[in-house]
Amino acid sequence: MPSVLVVEDDQFVRSALIRHLTEASHTVRSVGTALEALREVAHFRFDVVVLDLGLPDLDGAEALKMLRSITDVPVIIATARDDEAEIVRLLNDGADDYLTKPFSVEHLSARMAAVLRRTRGAGAQAPPPRVLQVGGLSIDPLRRQADLDGTALDLTRREFDLLAFLAGRPGVVVPRRELLAEVWKQSYGDDQTIDVHLSWLRRKLGETAARPRYLHTLRGVGVKLEPPAAAPGQPA
């Protein structure tokens, strides 16, 4: 059952979308602002986001860029704008598809089904990933589950992707530009995005930048993940 986040400030349109998508067997959550949308994708996993551009707190184009900094969930733009240059720009900024208002719910459902087929098809072609083990960390990419010393970690999608990518290269210093390209799927970006996610990960791993256990930042170079050093008198 696909999970959908509807980001729409018009209450009438929002209610109609929720009703029809629910009737079509989708699990639906909805919000009316960009800030609420960012909070939702940071705490819940969705199969697709339907994003209106005319939001009251932030233009949808900017909201799309912020969403792309924390998640790779497919995004379908719902817009009353029909400027071709803007639509091309939105697709280049990470949108997976768009619909021009007004549109029918049947049209939206068909576009969602097509996007989900593409994303799930791409995932189905990849070989099953192995469980990654780094010290007391266990990362299962297939189940998207990470454990620390036997306790499950509550990670957002982007936090998991970052941890799994580093765990696949234990002890290797990964440049920030490579993290942006491989984890965020961006050729350029703000280092602060990486720093924020590293800070959240450290908190959940029970460490700090000043006293790292697993995550080590080499200033001006990159980041590496390696098991903590054994305490004196303990086997390495």
PDB file of C-alpha atoms in Angstrom:
ATOM      1  CA  MET A   1       0.000   0.000   0.000  1.00  0.00           C
ATOM      2  CA  PRO A   2       1.832   3.165  -1.188  1.00  0.00           C
ATOM      3  CA  SER A   3       2.338   5.915   1.367  1.00  0.00           C
ATOM      4  CA  VAL A   4       1.720   9.459   0.100  1.00  0.00           C
ATOM      5  CA  LEU A   5       2.459  12.888   1.571  1.00  0.00           C
ATOM      6  CA  VAL A   6       0.187  15.603   0.167  1.00  0.00           C
ATOM      7  CA  VAL A   7       1.612  19.116   0.577  1.00  0.00           C
ATOM      8  CA  GLU A   8      -1.237  21.494  -0.274  1.00  0.00           C
ATOM      9  CA  ASP A   9      -2.422  24.664   1.490  1.00  0.00           C
ATOM     10  CA  ASP A  10      -5.885  24.800  -0.139  1.00  0.00           C
ATOM     11  CA  GLN A  11      -8.070  22.912   2.328  1.00  0.00           C
ATOM     12  CA  PHE A  12     -10.716  22.043  -0.294  1.00  0.00           C
ATOM     13  CA  VAL A  13      -8.161  20.584  -2.726  1.00  0.00           C
ATOM     14  CA  ARG A  14      -6.347  18.838   0.123  1.00  0.00           C
ATOM     15  CA  SER A  15      -9.494  17.178   1.433  1.00  0.00           C
ATOM     16  CA  ALA A  16     -10.457  15.989  -2.040  1.00  0.00           C
ATOM     17  CA  LEU A  17      -7.004  14.498  -2.647  1.00  0.00           C
ATOM     18  CA  ILE A  18      -6.973  12.765   0.727  1.00  0.00           C
ATOM     19  CA  ARG A  19     -10.428  11.280   0.145  1.00  0.00           C
ATOM     20  CA  HIS A  20      -9.758   9.988  -3.360  1.00  0.00           C
ATOM     21  CA  LEU A  21      -6.238   8.702  -2.649  1.00  0.00           C
ATOM     22  CA  THR A  22      -7.487   6.893   0.448  1.00  0.00           C
ATOM     23  CA  GLU A  23     -10.276   5.319  -1.628  1.00  0.00           C
ATOM     24  CA  ALA A  24      -7.563   4.188  -4.050  1.00  0.00           C
ATOM     25  CA  SER A  25      -5.891   2.248  -1.178  1.00  0.00           C
ATOM     26  CA  HIS A  26      -3.098   4.765  -0.501  1.00  0.00           C
ATOM     27  CA  THR A  27      -1.936   5.641   2.999  1.00  0.00           C
ATOM     28  CA  VAL A  28      -2.132   9.434   3.097  1.00  0.00           C
ATOM     29  CA  ARG A  29      -0.680  12.120   5.344  1.00  0.00           C
ATOM     30  CA  SER A  30      -1.136  15.790   4.530  1.00  0.00           C
ATOM     31  CA  VAL A  31       0.300  19.173   5.509  1.00  0.00           C
ATOM     32  CA  GLY A  32      -0.245  22.757   4.392  1.00  0.00           C
ATOM     33  CA  THR A  33       3.223  24.309   4.639  1.00  0.00           C
ATOM     34  CA  ALA A  34       6.770  23.608   3.475  1.00  0.00           C
ATOM     35  CA  LEU A  35       8.082  23.498   7.042  1.00  0.00           C
ATOM     36  CA  GLU A  36       5.557  20.834   7.997  1.00  0.00           C
ATOM     37  CA  ALA A  37       6.503  18.858   4.873  1.00  0.00           C
ATOM     38  CA  LEU A  38      10.181  18.877   5.846  1.00  0.00           C
ATOM     39  CA  ARG A  39       9.309  17.653   9.329  1.00  0.00           C
ATOM     40  CA  GLU A  40       7.166  14.856   7.891  1.00  0.00           C
ATOM     41  CA  VAL A  41       9.824  13.480   5.520  1.00  0.00           C
ATOM     42  CA  ALA A  42      12.418  13.704   8.288  1.00  0.00           C
ATOM     43  CA  HIS A  43      10.349  11.456  10.560  1.00  0.00           C
ATOM     44  CA  PHE A  44       8.306   9.225   8.242  1.00  0.00           C
ATOM     45  CA  ARG A  45       9.021   7.189   5.126  1.00  0.00           C
ATOM     46  CA  PHE A  46       6.887   7.929   2.068  1.00  0.00           C
ATOM     47  CA  ASP A  47       6.686   6.338  -1.358  1.00  0.00           C
ATOM     48  CA  VAL A  48       5.811   9.628  -3.062  1.00  0.00           C
ATOM     49  CA  VAL A  49       5.251  13.316  -2.235  1.00  0.00           C
ATOM     50  CA  VAL A  50       2.689  15.483  -4.050  1.00  0.00           C
ATOM     51  CA  LEU A  51       4.000  19.044  -3.696  1.00  0.00           C
ATOM     52  CA  ASP A  52       2.016  22.215  -4.388  1.00  0.00           C
ATOM     53  CA  LEU A  53       4.142  25.215  -5.402  1.00  0.00           C
ATOM     54  CA  GLY A  54       1.972  27.973  -3.925  1.00  0.00           C
ATOM     55  CA  LEU A  55       2.683  27.379  -0.244  1.00  0.00           C
ATOM     56  CA  PRO A  56       2.148  30.144   2.333  1.00  0.00           C
ATOM     57  CA  ASP A  57       5.532  29.958   4.075  1.00  0.00           C
ATOM     58  CA  LEU A  58       7.943  29.084   1.257  1.00  0.00           C
ATOM     59  CA  ASP A  59       7.738  28.823  -2.505  1.00  0.00           C
ATOM     60  CA  GLY A  60       7.414  25.210  -3.595  1.00  0.00           C
ATOM     61  CA  ALA A  61      10.524  25.426  -5.770  1.00  0.00           C
ATOM     62  CA  GLU A  62      12.611  26.246  -2.703  1.00  0.00           C
ATOM     63  CA  ALA A  63      10.764  23.584  -0.722  1.00  0.00           C
ATOM     64  CA  LEU A  64      11.724  21.041  -3.403  1.00  0.00           C
ATOM     65  CA  LYS A  65      15.426  21.890  -3.036  1.00  0.00           C
ATOM     66  CA  MET A  66      15.182  21.518   0.746  1.00  0.00           C
ATOM     67  CA  LEU A  67      13.358  18.202   0.413  1.00  0.00           C
ATOM     68  CA  ARG A  68      16.058  16.943  -1.927  1.00  0.00           C
ATOM     69  CA  SER A  69      18.693  17.790   0.701  1.00  0.00           C
ATOM     70  CA  ILE A  70      17.175  15.282   3.153  1.00  0.00           C
ATOM     71  CA  THR A  71      15.372  12.644   1.070  1.00  0.00           C
ATOM     72  CA  ASP A  72      15.306  10.970  -2.348  1.00  0.00           C
ATOM     73  CA  VAL A  73      11.569  10.186  -2.185  1.00  0.00           C
ATOM     74  CA  PRO A  74       9.868  10.710  -5.581  1.00  0.00           C
ATOM     75  CA  VAL A  75       8.223  14.160  -5.810  1.00  0.00           C
ATOM     76  CA  ILE A  76       5.344  15.055  -8.126  1.00  0.00           C
ATOM     77  CA  ILE A  77       4.816  18.793  -8.509  1.00  0.00           C
ATOM     78  CA  ALA A  78       1.213  20.047  -8.548  1.00  0.00           C
ATOM     79  CA  THR A  79       1.138  23.545  -9.981  1.00  0.00           C
ATOM     80  CA  ALA A  80      -1.113  26.115 -11.629  1.00  0.00           C
ATOM     81  CA  ARG A  81       1.961  27.501 -13.399  1.00  0.00           C
ATOM     82  CA  ASP A  82       2.500  26.423 -16.993  1.00  0.00           C
ATOM     83  CA  ASP A  83       5.757  28.211 -17.797  1.00  0.00           C
ATOM     84  CA  GLU A  84       7.909  25.667 -19.641  1.00  0.00           C
ATOM     85  CA  ALA A  85      11.221  27.120 -18.434  1.00  0.00           C
ATOM     86  CA  GLU A  86      10.117  26.843 -14.805  1.00  0.00           C
ATOM     87  CA  ILE A  87       8.879  23.290 -15.269  1.00  0.00           C
ATOM     88  CA  VAL A  88      12.226  22.297 -16.806  1.00  0.00           C
ATOM     89  CA  ARG A  89      14.022  23.965 -13.900  1.00  0.00           C
ATOM     90  CA  LEU A  90      11.898  22.032 -11.372  1.00  0.00           C
ATOM     91  CA  LEU A  91      12.654  18.733 -13.099  1.00  0.00           C
ATOM     92  CA  ASN A  92      16.362  19.583 -13.114  1.00  0.00           C
ATOM     93  CA  ASP A  93      16.147  20.453  -9.406  1.00  0.00           C
ATOM     94  CA  GLY A  94      14.917  16.966  -8.565  1.00  0.00           C
ATOM     95  CA  ALA A  95      11.185  16.733  -9.301  1.00  0.00           C
ATOM     96  CA  ASP A  96      10.193  13.364 -10.778  1.00  0.00           C
ATOM     97  CA  ASP A  97       7.045  14.564 -12.559  1.00  0.00           C
ATOM     98  CA  TYR A  98       4.546  17.423 -12.579  1.00  0.00           C
ATOM     99  CA  LEU A  99       0.849  18.063 -13.085  1.00  0.00           C
ATOM    100  CA  THR A 100      -0.735  21.353 -14.120  1.00  0.00           C
ATOM    101  CA  LYS A 101      -3.857  22.337 -12.182  1.00  0.00           C
ATOM    102  CA  PRO A 102      -6.683  21.638 -12.512  1.00  0.00           C
ATOM    103  CA  PHE A 103      -6.175  17.879 -12.842  1.00  0.00           C
ATOM    104  CA  SER A 104      -8.261  14.821 -12.066  1.00  0.00           C
ATOM    105  CA  VAL A 105      -7.432  12.432  -9.260  1.00  0.00           C
ATOM    106  CA  GLU A 106      -7.341   9.658 -11.872  1.00  0.00           C
ATOM    107  CA  HIS A 107      -4.609  11.560 -13.726  1.00  0.00           C
ATOM    108  CA  LEU A 108      -2.643  12.001 -10.502  1.00  0.00           C
ATOM    109  CA  SER A 109      -3.029   8.306  -9.647  1.00  0.00           C
ATOM    110  CA  ALA A 110      -1.721   7.322 -13.085  1.00  0.00           C
ATOM    111  CA  ARG A 111       1.316   9.604 -12.728  1.00  0.00           C
ATOM    112  CA  MET A 112       1.994   8.236  -9.230  1.00  0.00           C
ATOM    113  CA  ALA A 113       1.794   4.655 -10.495  1.00  0.00           C
ATOM    114  CA  ALA A 114       4.273   5.448 -13.277  1.00  0.00           C
ATOM    115  CA  VAL A 115       6.734   7.093 -10.874  1.00  0.00           C
ATOM    116  CA  LEU A 116       6.479   4.165  -8.445  1.00  0.00           C
ATOM    117  CA  ARG A 117       7.054   1.656 -11.247  1.00  0.00           C
ATOM    118  CA  ARG A 118      10.228   3.492 -12.268  1.00  0.00           C
ATOM    119  CA  THR A 119      11.637   3.772  -8.749  1.00  0.00           C
ATOM    120  CA  ARG A 120      10.734   0.239  -7.695  1.00  0.00           C
ATOM    121  CA  GLY A 121      11.969  -1.172 -11.005  1.00  0.00           C
ATOM    122  CA  ALA A 122      15.339   0.508 -10.529  1.00  0.00           C
ATOM    123  CA  GLY A 123      15.600  -0.933  -7.033  1.00  0.00           C
ATOM    124  CA  ALA A 124      14.622  -4.416  -8.214  1.00  0.00           C
ATOM    125  CA  GLN A 125      17.556  -4.537 -10.629  1.00  0.00           C
ATOM    126  CA  ALA A 126      20.164  -4.092  -7.893  1.00  0.00           C
ATOM    127  CA  PRO A 127      21.635  -7.192  -6.229  1.00  0.00           C
ATOM    128  CA  PRO A 128      20.553  -7.815  -2.638  1.00  0.00           C
ATOM    129  CA  PRO A 129      22.985  -5.860  -0.428  1.00  0.00           C
ATOM    130  CA  ARG A 130      24.807  -7.619   2.360  1.00  0.00           C
ATOM    131  CA  VAL A 131      24.571  -6.711   6.050  1.00  0.00           C
ATOM    132  CA  LEU A 132      27.380  -4.312   6.958  1.00  0.00           C
ATOM    133  CA  GLN A 133      29.180  -4.703  10.291  1.00  0.00           C
ATOM    134  CA  VAL A 134      31.447  -2.024  11.790  1.00  0.00           C
ATOM    135  CA  GLY A 135      32.266  -2.670  15.425  1.00  0.00           C
ATOM    136  CA  GLY A 136      28.974  -2.744  17.331  1.00  0.00           C
ATOM    137  CA  LEU A 137      27.147  -1.230  14.340  1.00  0.00           C
ATOM    138  CA  SER A 138      25.087  -3.517  12.117  1.00  0.00           C
ATOM    139  CA  ILE A 139      23.507  -2.010   8.983  1.00  0.00           C
ATOM    140  CA  ASP A 140      21.072  -3.995   6.837  1.00  0.00           C
ATOM    141  CA  PRO A 141      20.523  -2.033   3.573  1.00  0.00           C
ATOM    142  CA  LEU A 142      17.794  -4.403   2.370  1.00  0.00           C
ATOM    143  CA  ARG A 143      15.653  -4.001   5.497  1.00  0.00           C
ATOM    144  CA  ARG A 144      16.910  -0.424   6.021  1.00  0.00           C
ATOM    145  CA  GLN A 145      17.607  -1.303   9.633  1.00  0.00           C
ATOM    146  CA  ALA A 146      20.586  -0.173  11.704  1.00  0.00           C
ATOM    147  CA  ASP A 147      21.478  -1.504  15.161  1.00  0.00           C
ATOM    148  CA  LEU A 148      24.058  -0.338  17.680  1.00  0.00           C
ATOM    149  CA  ASP A 149      25.138  -2.984  20.185  1.00  0.00           C
ATOM    150  CA  GLY A 150      21.897  -4.878  19.525  1.00  0.00           C
ATOM    151  CA  THR A 151      19.614  -1.846  19.913  1.00  0.00           C
ATOM    152  CA  ALA A 152      17.723  -0.550  16.877  1.00  0.00           C
ATOM    153  CA  LEU A 153      18.547   3.013  15.819  1.00  0.00           C
ATOM    154  CA  ASP A 154      15.694   5.350  14.908  1.00  0.00           C
ATOM    155  CA  LEU A 155      17.152   6.974  11.779  1.00  0.00           C
ATOM    156  CA  THR A 156      15.616   9.180   9.120  1.00  0.00           C
ATOM    157  CA  ARG A 157      15.974   8.047   5.517  1.00  0.00           C
ATOM    158  CA  ARG A 158      18.891  10.376   4.816  1.00  0.00           C
ATOM    159  CA  GLU A 159      20.641   9.501   8.097  1.00  0.00           C
ATOM    160  CA  PHE A 160      20.404   5.818   7.197  1.00  0.00           C
ATOM    161  CA  ASP A 161      21.700   6.427   3.669  1.00  0.00           C
ATOM    162  CA  LEU A 162      24.661   8.398   5.010  1.00  0.00           C
ATOM    163  CA  LEU A 163      25.514   5.787   7.639  1.00  0.00           C
ATOM    164  CA  ALA A 164      25.174   2.893   5.169  1.00  0.00           C
ATOM    165  CA  PHE A 165      27.359   4.622   2.579  1.00  0.00           C
ATOM    166  CA  LEU A 166      30.133   5.238   5.124  1.00  0.00           C
ATOM    167  CA  ALA A 167      29.766   1.714   6.550  1.00  0.00           C
ATOM    168  CA  GLY A 168      30.396   0.312   3.072  1.00  0.00           C
ATOM    169  CA  ARG A 169      33.848   1.966   3.228  1.00  0.00           C
ATOM    170  CA  PRO A 170      34.979   1.413   6.833  1.00  0.00           C
ATOM    171  CA  GLY A 171      38.154   3.277   7.752  1.00  0.00           C
ATOM    172  CA  VAL A 172      38.187   5.153   4.427  1.00  0.00           C
ATOM    173  CA  VAL A 173      38.077   8.958   4.456  1.00  0.00           C
ATOM    174  CA  VAL A 174      35.229   9.897   2.097  1.00  0.00           C
ATOM    175  CA  PRO A 175      35.444  13.417   0.620  1.00  0.00           C
ATOM    176  CA  ARG A 176      32.447  15.657   1.170  1.00  0.00           C
ATOM    177  CA  ARG A 177      31.917  16.102  -2.563  1.00  0.00           C
ATOM    178  CA  GLU A 178      31.577  12.316  -2.871  1.00  0.00           C
ATOM    179  CA  LEU A 179      28.999  12.261  -0.061  1.00  0.00           C
ATOM    180  CA  LEU A 180      26.994  14.957  -1.852  1.00  0.00           C
ATOM    181  CA  ALA A 181      27.167  13.052  -5.133  1.00  0.00           C
ATOM    182  CA  GLU A 182      26.419   9.555  -3.801  1.00  0.00           C
ATOM    183  CA  VAL A 183      24.130  10.189  -0.809  1.00  0.00           C
ATOM    184  CA  TRP A 184      22.416  13.450  -1.771  1.00  0.00           C
ATOM    185  CA  LYS A 185      22.662  12.866  -5.556  1.00  0.00           C
ATOM    186  CA  GLN A 186      23.907  16.435  -6.008  1.00  0.00           C
ATOM    187  CA  SER A 187      26.980  17.626  -7.879  1.00  0.00           C
ATOM    188  CA  TYR A 188      27.315  20.605  -5.539  1.00  0.00           C
ATOM    189  CA  GLY A 189      25.821  21.837  -2.282  1.00  0.00           C
ATOM    190  CA  ASP A 190      26.341  23.345   1.135  1.00  0.00           C
ATOM    191  CA  ASP A 191      28.708  21.545   3.526  1.00  0.00           C
ATOM    192  CA  GLN A 192      26.356  22.581   6.314  1.00  0.00           C
ATOM    193  CA  THR A 193      23.854  19.990   5.082  1.00  0.00           C
ATOM    194  CA  ILE A 194      26.407  17.235   5.704  1.00  0.00           C
ATOM    195  CA  ASP A 195      27.406  18.723   9.065  1.00  0.00           C
ATOM    196  CA  VAL A 196      23.798  18.822  10.269  1.00  0.00           C
ATOM    197  CA  HIS A 197      23.176  15.177   9.365  1.00  0.00           C
ATOM    198  CA  LEU A 198      26.482  14.106  10.917  1.00  0.00           C
ATOM    199  CA  SER A 199      25.490  15.927  14.094  1.00  0.00           C
ATOM    200  CA  TRP A 200      22.141  14.097  14.202  1.00  0.00           C
ATOM    201  CA  LEU A 201      23.862  10.766  13.540  1.00  0.00           C
ATOM    202  CA  ARG A 202      26.435  11.357  16.280  1.00  0.00           C
ATOM    203  CA  ARG A 203      23.676  12.102  18.776  1.00  0.00           C
ATOM    204  CA  LYS A 204      21.970   8.800  17.950  1.00  0.00           C
ATOM    205  CA  LEU A 205      25.279   6.930  18.138  1.00  0.00           C
ATOM    206  CA  GLY A 206      25.935   8.393  21.596  1.00  0.00           C
ATOM    207  CA  GLU A 207      28.940  10.490  20.624  1.00  0.00           C
ATOM    208  CA  THR A 208      29.954  14.067  19.862  1.00  0.00           C
ATOM    209  CA  ALA A 209      32.289  15.737  17.391  1.00  0.00           C
ATOM    210  CA  ALA A 210      34.677  16.455  20.277  1.00  0.00           C
ATOM    211  CA  ARG A 211      34.535  12.843  21.501  1.00  0.00           C
ATOM    212  CA  PRO A 212      33.879  10.649  18.441  1.00  0.00           C
ATOM    213  CA  ARG A 213      33.482   6.893  18.611  1.00  0.00           C
ATOM    214  CA  TYR A 214      32.492   5.890  15.081  1.00  0.00           C
ATOM    215  CA  LEU A 215      32.252   9.072  13.020  1.00  0.00           C
ATOM    216  CA  HIS A 216      35.502  10.949  12.499  1.00  0.00           C
ATOM    217  CA  THR A 217      35.743  14.238  10.590  1.00  0.00           C
ATOM    218  CA  LEU A 218      39.042  15.255   9.057  1.00  0.00           C
ATOM    219  CA  ARG A 219      38.806  19.006   8.619  1.00  0.00           C
ATOM    220  CA  GLY A 220      39.087  20.037   4.999  1.00  0.00           C
ATOM    221  CA  VAL A 221      39.278  16.423   3.822  1.00  0.00           C
ATOM    222  CA  GLY A 222      36.194  14.358   4.594  1.00  0.00           C
ATOM    223  CA  VAL A 223      34.550  11.854   6.935  1.00  0.00           C
ATOM    224  CA  LYS A 224      35.259   8.252   7.876  1.00  0.00           C
ATOM    225  CA  LEU A 225      33.433   5.584   9.843  1.00  0.00           C
ATOM    226  CA  GLU A 226      35.466   3.082  11.811  1.00  0.00           C
ATOM    227  CA  PRO A 227      34.973   0.989  14.964  1.00  0.00           C
ATOM    228  CA  PRO A 228      35.983   2.567  18.256  1.00  0.00           C
ATOM    229  CA  ALA A 229      39.434   1.782  19.549  1.00  0.00           C
ATOM    230  CA  ALA A 230      39.551  -0.903  22.216  1.00  0.00           C
ATOM    231  CA  ALA A 231      39.948   0.319  25.765  1.00  0.00           C
ATOM    232  CA  PRO A 232      43.286  -0.406  27.477  1.00  0.00           C
ATOM    233  CA  GLY A 233      43.428  -4.019  28.602  1.00  0.00           C
ATOM    234  CA  GLN A 234      40.698  -5.106  26.164  1.00  0.00           C
ATOM    235  CA  PRO A 235      41.296  -7.061  22.961  1.00  0.00           C
ATOM    236  CA  ALA A 236      41.271  -4.988  19.760  1.00  0.00           C
TER     237      ALA A 236
END
